[in-house]
XYZ file of C-alpha atoms in Angstrom:
237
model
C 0.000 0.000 0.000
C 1.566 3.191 -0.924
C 1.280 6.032 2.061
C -0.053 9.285 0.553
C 2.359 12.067 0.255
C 2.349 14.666 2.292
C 3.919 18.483 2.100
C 3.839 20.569 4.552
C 1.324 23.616 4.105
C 4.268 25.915 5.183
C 6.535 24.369 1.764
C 3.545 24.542 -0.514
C 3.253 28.072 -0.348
C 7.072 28.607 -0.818
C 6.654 26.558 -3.388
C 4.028 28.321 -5.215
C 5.803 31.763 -4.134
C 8.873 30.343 -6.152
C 7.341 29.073 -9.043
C 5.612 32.908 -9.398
C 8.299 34.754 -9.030
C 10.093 32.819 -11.308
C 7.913 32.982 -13.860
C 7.302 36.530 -13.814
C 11.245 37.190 -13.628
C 11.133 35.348 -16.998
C 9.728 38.473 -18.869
C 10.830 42.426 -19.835
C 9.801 44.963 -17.035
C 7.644 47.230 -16.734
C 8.027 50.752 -14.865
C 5.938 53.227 -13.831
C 6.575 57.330 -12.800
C 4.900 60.107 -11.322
C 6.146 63.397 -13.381
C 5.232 67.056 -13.065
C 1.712 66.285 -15.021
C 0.703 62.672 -14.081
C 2.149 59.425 -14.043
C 4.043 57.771 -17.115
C 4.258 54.244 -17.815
C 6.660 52.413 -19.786
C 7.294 49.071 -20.869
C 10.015 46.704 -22.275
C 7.446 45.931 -25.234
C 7.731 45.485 -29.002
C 4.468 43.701 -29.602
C 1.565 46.636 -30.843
C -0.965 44.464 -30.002
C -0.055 42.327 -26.310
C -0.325 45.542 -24.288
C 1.291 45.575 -21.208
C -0.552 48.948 -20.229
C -4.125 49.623 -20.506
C -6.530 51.972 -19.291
C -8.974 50.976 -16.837
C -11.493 53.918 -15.949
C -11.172 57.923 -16.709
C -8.116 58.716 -14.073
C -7.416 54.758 -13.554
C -4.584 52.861 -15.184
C -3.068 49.622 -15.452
C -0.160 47.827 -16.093
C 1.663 44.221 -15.358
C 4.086 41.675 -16.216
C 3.920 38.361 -16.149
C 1.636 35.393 -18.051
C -0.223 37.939 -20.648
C -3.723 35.274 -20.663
C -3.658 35.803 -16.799
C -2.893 39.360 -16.392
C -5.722 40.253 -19.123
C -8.310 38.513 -17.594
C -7.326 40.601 -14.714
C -7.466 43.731 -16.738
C -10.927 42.370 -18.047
C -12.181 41.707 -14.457
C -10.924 45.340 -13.429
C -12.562 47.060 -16.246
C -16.097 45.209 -15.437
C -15.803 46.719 -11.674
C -15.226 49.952 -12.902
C -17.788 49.934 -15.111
C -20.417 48.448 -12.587
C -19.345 50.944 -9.902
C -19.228 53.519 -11.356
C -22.760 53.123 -13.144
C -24.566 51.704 -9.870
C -22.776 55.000 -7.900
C -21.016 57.470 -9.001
C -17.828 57.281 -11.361
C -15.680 59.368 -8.665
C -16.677 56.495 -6.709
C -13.879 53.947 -8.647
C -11.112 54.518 -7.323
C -7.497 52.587 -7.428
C -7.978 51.770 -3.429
C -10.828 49.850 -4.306
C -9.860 48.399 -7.275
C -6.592 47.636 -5.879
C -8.326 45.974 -3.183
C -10.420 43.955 -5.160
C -7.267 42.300 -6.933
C -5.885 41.560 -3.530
C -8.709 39.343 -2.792
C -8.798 37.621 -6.395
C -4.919 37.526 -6.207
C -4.777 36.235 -2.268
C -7.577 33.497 -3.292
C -6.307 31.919 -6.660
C -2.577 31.844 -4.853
C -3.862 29.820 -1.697
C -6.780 27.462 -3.162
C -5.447 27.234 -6.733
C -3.287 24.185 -7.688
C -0.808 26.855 -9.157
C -0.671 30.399 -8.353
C -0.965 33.438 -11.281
C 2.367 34.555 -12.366
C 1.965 38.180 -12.731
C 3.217 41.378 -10.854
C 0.383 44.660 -11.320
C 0.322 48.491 -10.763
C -2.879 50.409 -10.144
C -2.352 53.810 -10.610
C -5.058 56.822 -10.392
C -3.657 60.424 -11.019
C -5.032 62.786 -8.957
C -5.346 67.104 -9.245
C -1.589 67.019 -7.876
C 0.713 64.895 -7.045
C 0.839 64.536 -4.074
C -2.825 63.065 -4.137
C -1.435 60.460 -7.050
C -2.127 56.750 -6.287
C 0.141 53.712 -6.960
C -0.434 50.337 -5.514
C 1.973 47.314 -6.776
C 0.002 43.678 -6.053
C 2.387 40.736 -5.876
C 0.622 36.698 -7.386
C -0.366 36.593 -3.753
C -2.413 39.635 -3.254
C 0.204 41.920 -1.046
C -0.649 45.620 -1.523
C 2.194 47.670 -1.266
C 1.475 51.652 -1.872
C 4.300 52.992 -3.791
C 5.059 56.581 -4.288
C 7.791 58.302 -7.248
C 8.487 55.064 -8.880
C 7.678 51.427 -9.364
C 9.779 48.533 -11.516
C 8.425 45.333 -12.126
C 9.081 42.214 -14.032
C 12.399 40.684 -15.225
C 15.808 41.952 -14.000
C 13.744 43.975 -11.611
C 16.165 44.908 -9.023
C 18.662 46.476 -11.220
C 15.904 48.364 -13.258
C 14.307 49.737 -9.540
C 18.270 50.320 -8.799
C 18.589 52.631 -11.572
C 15.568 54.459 -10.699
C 16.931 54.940 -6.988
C 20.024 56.160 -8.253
C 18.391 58.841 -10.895
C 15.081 59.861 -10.185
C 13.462 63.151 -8.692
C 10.250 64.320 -8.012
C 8.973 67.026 -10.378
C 10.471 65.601 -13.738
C 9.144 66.360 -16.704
C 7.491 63.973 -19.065
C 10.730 64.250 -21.357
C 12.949 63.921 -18.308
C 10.934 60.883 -16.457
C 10.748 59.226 -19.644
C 14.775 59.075 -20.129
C 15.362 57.832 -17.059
C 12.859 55.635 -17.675
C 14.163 54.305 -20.669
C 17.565 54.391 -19.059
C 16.330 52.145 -16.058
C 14.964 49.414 -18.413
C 18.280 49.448 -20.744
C 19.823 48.388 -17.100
C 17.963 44.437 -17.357
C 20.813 44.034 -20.623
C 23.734 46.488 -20.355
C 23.975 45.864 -24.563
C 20.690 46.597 -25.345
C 19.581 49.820 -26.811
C 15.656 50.313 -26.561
C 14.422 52.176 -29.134
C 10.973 53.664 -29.703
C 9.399 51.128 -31.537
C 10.549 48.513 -28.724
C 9.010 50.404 -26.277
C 5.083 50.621 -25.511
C 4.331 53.791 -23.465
C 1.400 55.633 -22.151
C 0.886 58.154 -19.711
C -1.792 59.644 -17.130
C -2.299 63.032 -17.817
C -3.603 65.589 -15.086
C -4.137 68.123 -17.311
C -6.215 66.360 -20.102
C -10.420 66.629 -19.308
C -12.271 63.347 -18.382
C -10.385 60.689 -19.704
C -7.061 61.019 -18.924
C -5.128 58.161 -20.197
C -3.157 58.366 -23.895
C -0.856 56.293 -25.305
C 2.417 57.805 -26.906
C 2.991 57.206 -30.514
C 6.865 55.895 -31.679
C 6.833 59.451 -32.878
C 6.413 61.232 -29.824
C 8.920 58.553 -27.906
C 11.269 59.377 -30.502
C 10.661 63.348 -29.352
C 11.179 62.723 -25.668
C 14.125 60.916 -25.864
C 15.915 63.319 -28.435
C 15.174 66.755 -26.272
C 17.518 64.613 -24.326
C 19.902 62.133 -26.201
C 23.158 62.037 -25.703
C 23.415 63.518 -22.153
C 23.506 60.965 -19.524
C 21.403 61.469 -16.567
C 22.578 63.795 -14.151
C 24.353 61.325 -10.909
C 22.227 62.226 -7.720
């Protein structure tokens, strides 16, 4: 008779944590920045059509890394709350707490009854009048909320992306500033790898824009940014 085998509840979970993080280290980051006007995000993206970014509700943004089928069905599940909310209330009443919030609970559920965990990394991000009423919250494949302020890096070589940010950014960039750095942070995951516009997929949340604030950036207007600064390395803190 064979004895059924047994693993402790204590390794399963490390187990599951591993297998996440591993797969989500797998893929090209993601990172996201508050600026003088909103918040930009930027990804290590080539593909026009797997978006790593997407807008969620009129001030409400999204992005991830990870298992693309599992983060969009996120994304889907996040625009259907705003949506409902907002029509059953009022749509100031979506907010990124709450939606945030809401993906802690799916996230926290799938990682400790699921056979295998999701294998994705998010940021919810709301711009607010200023910044200093901006909202970022980072969710981890096992629903931990962390609320992040100036910067966020995701995804892939991770640390040395978030170490570059550390070492470079400021509050009060501009869009053309933030966006260098940006693109400076994510060059950091390959120390040969130059990332031009058209291998980058970029949007940004835009305080000063009416209603809907969320707009993607065209290669042309990458191209723009990173020219009213090429050539000058970032200033060392």
């Amino acid at each position: 008779m064979t004895m059924p085998f047994y693993v402790a509840p204590e390794q399963q979970m490390k187990d599951r944590a591993d297998y996440a993080r591993k797969g989500i280290a797998r893929g090209r980051s993601v990172v996201v920045l508050q600026y003088d006007d909103g918040i930009l995000f930027v990804a290590d993206n080539p593909s026009r059509a797997l978006h790593k970014i997407s807008e969620i509700y009129d001030r409400i943004a999204f992005a991830a890394v990870g298992k693309y089928n599992e983060f969009e069905q996120l994304r889907l599940a996040g625009v259907r709350y705003a949506d409902v909310n907002g029509y059953m209330y009022d749509r100031s009443d979506v907010t990124a707490r709450g939606l945030a919030n809401a993906y802690a609970q799916s996230l926290g559920a799938i990682f400790t009854e699921q056979t295998k965990p999701y294998e994705v990394e998010l940021v919810v991000a709301e711009v607010g009048d200023d910044a200093e009423s901006d909202q970022i919250y980072r969710l981890t494949f096992d629903g931990s909320v962390a609320d992040e302020h100036g910067f966020v890096a995701m995804g892939g070589a991770a640390d040395a992306v978030a170490t570059a940010l550390k070492e470079r950014y400021r509050d009060g960039e501009s869009l053309a500033e933030a966006m260098q750095i940006a693109v400076y942070a994510l060059q950091q995951q390959d120390a040969e790898r130059v990332l031009e516009a058209e291998k980058l997929e970029v949007a940004v949340l835009d305080r000063n824009r009416d209603r809907r604030l969320f707009r993607r950036l065209p290669a042309s207007r990458i191209d723009e940014l990173l020219a009213s600064s090429r050539g000058d390395a970032p200033a060392e803190g």
